[in-house]
JSON list of C-alpha atoms in Angstrom, two decimals:
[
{"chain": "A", "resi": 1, "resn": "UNK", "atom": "CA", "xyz": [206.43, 194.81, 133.64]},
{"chain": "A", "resi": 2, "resn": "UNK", "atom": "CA", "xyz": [202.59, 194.55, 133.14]},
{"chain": "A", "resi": 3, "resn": "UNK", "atom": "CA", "xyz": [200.48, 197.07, 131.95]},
{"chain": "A", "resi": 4, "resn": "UNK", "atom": "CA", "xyz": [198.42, 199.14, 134.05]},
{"chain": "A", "resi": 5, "resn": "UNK", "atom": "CA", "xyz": [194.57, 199.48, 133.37]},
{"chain": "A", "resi": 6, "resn": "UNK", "atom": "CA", "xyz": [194.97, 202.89, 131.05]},
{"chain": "A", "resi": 7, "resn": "UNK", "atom": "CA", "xyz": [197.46, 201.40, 128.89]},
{"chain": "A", "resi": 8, "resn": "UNK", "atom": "CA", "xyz": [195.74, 198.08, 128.54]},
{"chain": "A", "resi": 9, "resn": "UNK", "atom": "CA", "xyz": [192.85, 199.97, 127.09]},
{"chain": "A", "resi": 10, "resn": "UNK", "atom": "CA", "xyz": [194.57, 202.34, 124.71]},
{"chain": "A", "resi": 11, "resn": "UNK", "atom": "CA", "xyz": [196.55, 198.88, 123.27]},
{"chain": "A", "resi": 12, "resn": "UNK", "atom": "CA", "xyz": [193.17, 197.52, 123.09]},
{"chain": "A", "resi": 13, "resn": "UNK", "atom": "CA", "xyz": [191.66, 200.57, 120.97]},
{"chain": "A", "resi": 14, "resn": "UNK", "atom": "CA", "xyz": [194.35, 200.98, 119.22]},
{"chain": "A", "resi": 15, "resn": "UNK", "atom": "CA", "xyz": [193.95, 197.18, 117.86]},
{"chain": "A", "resi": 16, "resn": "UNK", "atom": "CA", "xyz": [192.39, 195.84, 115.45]},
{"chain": "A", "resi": 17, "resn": "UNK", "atom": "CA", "xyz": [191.70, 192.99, 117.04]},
{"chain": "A", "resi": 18, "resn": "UNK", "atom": "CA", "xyz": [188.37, 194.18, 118.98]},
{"chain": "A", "resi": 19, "resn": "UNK", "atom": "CA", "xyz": [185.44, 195.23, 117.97]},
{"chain": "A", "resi": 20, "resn": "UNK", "atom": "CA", "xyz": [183.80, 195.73, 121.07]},
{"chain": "A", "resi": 21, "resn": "UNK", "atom": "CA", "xyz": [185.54, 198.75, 121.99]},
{"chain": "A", "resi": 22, "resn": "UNK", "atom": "CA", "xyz": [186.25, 201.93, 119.94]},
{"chain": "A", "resi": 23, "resn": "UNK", "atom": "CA", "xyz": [187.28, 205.67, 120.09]},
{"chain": "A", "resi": 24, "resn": "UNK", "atom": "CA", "xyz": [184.56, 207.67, 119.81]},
{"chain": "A", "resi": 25, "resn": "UNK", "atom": "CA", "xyz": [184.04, 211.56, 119.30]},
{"chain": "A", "resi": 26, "resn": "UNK", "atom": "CA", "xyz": [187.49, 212.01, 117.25]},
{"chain": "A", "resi": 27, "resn": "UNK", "atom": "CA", "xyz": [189.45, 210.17, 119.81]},
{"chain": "A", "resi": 28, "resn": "UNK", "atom": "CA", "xyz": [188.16, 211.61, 123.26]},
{"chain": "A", "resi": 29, "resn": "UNK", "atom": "CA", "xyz": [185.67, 209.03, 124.15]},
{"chain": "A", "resi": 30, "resn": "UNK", "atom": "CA", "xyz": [186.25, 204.93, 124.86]},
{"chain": "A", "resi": 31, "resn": "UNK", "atom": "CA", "xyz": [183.01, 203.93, 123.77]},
{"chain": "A", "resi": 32, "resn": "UNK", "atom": "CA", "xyz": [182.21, 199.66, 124.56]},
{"chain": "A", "resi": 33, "resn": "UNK", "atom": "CA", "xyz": [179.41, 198.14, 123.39]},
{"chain": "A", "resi": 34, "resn": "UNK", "atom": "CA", "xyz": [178.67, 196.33, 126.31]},
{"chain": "A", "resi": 35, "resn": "UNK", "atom": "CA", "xyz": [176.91, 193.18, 125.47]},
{"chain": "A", "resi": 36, "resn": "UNK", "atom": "CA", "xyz": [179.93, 192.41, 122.16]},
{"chain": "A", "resi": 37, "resn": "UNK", "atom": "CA", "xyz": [182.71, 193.34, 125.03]},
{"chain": "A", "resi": 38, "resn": "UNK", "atom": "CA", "xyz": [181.18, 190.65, 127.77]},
{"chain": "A", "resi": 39, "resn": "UNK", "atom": "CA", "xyz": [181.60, 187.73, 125.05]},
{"chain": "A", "resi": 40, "resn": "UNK", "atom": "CA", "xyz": [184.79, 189.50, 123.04]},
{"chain": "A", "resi": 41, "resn": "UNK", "atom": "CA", "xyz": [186.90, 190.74, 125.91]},
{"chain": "A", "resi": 42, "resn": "UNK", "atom": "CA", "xyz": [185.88, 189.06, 129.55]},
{"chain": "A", "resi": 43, "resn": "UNK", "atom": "CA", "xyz": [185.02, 185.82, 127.79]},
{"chain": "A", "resi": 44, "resn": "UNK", "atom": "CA", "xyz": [188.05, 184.64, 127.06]},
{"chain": "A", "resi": 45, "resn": "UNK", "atom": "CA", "xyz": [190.44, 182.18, 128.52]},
{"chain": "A", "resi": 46, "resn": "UNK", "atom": "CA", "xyz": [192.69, 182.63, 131.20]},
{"chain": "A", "resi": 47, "resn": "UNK", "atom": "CA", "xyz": [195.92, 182.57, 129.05]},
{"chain": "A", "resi": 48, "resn": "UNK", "atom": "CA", "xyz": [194.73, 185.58, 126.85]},
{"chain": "A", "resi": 49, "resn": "UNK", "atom": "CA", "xyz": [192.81, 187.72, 128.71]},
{"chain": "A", "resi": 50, "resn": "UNK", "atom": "CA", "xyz": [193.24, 190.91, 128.85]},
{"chain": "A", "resi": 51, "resn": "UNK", "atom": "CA", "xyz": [191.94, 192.32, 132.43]},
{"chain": "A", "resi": 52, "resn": "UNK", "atom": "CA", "xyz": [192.00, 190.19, 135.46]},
{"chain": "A", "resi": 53, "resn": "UNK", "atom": "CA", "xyz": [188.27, 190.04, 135.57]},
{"chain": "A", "resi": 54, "resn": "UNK", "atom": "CA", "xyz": [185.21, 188.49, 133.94]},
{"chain": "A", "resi": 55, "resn": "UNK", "atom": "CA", "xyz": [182.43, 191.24, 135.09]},
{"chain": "A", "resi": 56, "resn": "UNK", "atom": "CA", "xyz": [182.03, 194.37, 133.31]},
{"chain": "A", "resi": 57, "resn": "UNK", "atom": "CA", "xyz": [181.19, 196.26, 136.61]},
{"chain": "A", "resi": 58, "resn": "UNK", "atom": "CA", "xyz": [184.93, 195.76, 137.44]},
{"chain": "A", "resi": 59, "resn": "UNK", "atom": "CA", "xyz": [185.75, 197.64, 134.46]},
{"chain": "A", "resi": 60, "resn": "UNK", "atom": "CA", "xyz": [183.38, 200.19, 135.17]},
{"chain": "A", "resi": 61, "resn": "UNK", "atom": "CA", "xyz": [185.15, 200.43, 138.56]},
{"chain": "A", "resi": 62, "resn": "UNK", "atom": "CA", "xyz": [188.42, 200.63, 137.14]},
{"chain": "A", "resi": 63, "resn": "UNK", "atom": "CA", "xyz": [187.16, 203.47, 134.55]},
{"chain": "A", "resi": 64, "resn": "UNK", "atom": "CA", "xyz": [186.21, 204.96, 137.34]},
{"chain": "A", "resi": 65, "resn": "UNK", "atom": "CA", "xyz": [188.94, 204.27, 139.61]},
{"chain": "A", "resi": 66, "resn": "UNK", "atom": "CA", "xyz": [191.28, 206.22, 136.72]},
{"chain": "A", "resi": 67, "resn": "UNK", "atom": "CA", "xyz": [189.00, 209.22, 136.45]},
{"chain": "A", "resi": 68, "resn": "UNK", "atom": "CA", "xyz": [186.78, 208.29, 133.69]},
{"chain": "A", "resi": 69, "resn": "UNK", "atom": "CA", "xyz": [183.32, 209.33, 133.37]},
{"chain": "A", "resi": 70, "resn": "UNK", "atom": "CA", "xyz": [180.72, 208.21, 131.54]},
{"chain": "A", "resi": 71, "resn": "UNK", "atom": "CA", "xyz": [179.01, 210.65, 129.46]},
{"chain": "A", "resi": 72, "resn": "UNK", "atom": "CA", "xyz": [175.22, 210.59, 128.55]},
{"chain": "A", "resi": 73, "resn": "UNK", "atom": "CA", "xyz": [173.97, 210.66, 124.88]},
{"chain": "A", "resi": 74, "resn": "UNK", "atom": "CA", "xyz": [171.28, 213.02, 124.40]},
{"chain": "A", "resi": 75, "resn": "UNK", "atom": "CA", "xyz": [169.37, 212.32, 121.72]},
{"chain": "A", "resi": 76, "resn": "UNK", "atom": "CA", "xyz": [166.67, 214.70, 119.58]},
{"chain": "A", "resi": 77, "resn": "UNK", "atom": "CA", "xyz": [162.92, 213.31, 119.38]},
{"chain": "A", "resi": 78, "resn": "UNK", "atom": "CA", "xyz": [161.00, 213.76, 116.30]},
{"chain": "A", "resi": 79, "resn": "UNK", "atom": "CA", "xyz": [157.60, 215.00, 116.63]},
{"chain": "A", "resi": 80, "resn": "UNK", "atom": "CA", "xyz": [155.60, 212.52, 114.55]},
{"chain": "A", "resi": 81, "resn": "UNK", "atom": "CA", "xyz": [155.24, 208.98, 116.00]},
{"chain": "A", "resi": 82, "resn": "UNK", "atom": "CA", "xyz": [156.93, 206.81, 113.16]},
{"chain": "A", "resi": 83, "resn": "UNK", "atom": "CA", "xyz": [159.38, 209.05, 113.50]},
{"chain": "A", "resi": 84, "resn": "UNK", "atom": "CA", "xyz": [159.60, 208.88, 117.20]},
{"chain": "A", "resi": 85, "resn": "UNK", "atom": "CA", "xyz": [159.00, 204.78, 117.54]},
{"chain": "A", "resi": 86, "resn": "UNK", "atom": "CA", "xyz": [162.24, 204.65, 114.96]},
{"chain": "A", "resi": 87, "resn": "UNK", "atom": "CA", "xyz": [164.30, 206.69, 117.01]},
{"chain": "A", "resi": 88, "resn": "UNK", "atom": "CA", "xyz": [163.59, 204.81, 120.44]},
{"chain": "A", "resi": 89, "resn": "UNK", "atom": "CA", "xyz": [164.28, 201.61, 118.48]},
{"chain": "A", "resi": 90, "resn": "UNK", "atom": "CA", "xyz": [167.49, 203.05, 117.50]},
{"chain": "A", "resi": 91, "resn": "UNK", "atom": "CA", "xyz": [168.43, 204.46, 121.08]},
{"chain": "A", "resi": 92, "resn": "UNK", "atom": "CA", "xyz": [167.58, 201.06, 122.60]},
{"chain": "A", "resi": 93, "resn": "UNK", "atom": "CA", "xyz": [169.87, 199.47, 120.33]},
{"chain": "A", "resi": 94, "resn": "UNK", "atom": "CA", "xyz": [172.18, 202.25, 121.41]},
{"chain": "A", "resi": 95, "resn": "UNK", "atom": "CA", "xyz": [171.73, 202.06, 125.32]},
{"chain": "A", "resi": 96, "resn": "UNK", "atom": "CA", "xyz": [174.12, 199.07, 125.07]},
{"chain": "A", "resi": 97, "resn": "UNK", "atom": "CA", "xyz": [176.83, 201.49, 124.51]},
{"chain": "A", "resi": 98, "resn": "UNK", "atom": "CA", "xyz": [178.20, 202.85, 127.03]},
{"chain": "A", "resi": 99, "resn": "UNK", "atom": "CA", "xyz": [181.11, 206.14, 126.60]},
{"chain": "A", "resi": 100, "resn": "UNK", "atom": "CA", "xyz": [183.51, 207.10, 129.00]},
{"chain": "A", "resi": 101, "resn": "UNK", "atom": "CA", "xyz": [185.45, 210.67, 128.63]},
{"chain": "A", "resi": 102, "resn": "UNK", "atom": "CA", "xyz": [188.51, 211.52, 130.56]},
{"chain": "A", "resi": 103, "resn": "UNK", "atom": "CA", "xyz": [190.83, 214.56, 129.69]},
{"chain": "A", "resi": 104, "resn": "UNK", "atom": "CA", "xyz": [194.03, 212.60, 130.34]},
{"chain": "A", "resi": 105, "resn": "UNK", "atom": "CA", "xyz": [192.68, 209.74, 127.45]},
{"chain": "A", "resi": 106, "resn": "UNK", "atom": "CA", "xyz": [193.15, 211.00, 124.29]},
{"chain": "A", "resi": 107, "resn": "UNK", "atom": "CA", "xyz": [194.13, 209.37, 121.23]},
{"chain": "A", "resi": 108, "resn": "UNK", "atom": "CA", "xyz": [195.41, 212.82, 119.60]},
{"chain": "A", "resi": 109, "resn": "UNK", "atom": "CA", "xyz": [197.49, 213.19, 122.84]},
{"chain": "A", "resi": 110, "resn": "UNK", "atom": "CA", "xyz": [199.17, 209.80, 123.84]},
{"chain": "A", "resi": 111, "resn": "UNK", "atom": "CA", "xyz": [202.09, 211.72, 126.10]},
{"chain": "A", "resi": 112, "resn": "UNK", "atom": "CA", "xyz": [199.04, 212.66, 128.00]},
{"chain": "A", "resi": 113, "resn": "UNK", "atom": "CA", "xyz": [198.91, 208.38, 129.34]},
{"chain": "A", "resi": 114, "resn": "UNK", "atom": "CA", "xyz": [201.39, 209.08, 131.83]},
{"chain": "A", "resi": 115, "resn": "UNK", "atom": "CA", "xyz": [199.18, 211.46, 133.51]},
{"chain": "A", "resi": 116, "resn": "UNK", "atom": "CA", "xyz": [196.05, 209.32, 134.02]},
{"chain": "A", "resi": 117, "resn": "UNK", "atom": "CA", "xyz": [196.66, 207.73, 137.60]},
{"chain": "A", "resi": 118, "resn": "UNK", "atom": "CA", "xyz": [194.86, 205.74, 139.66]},
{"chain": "A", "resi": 119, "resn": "UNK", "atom": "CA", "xyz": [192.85, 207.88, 142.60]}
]
């Protein structure tokens, strides 16, 4: 039997074989660096891809579609301008990560996989 979406991704993070996609915040977060998963992930051949797509927005959708949302990264600004110009240099490099939470997705919790359905 194939794999649906949620289990696809949890084989994925739990490879070692991508580095495009991680768990973040001690296993509750997917985070994907965006531009890395585009050329890792969706670029490859038709024999071994992964996800029956070649667009990230479809794997937003299906994120989405499973009851993932994304969660924002708020970051603290420093008061003096070299400071400040480092920081937005940093969270630029960081917009092009993108992390998705859901309560049923948790890597200290895999029973938890059978729960996380598609709406």
């Amino acid at each position: 039997l194939p794999l649906c979406f949620p289990q696809k991704l949890w084989k994925m993070l739990e490879s070692d074989q991508f580095r495009s996609i991680w768990w973040s915040e001690g296993g509750k977060c997917v985070a994907i660096n965006k531009d890395l998963f585009k050329v890792e992930v969706l670029g490859r051949g038709v024999r071994q891809r992964v996800f029956n797509t070649r667009h990230i927005k479809s794997v937003i959708r299906q994120l989405n579609l499973y009851g993932f949302t994304k969660v924002q990264r708020d970051f603290q600004r420093s008061a003096s301008l070299p400071e400040f110009l480092a920081e937005e240099a940093a969270v630029s490099a960081h917009s092009q990560i993108l992390y998705y939470y859901n309560p049923s997705f948790n890597r200290a919790h895999p029973w938890l996989l059978g729960t996380c359905k598609r709406r």
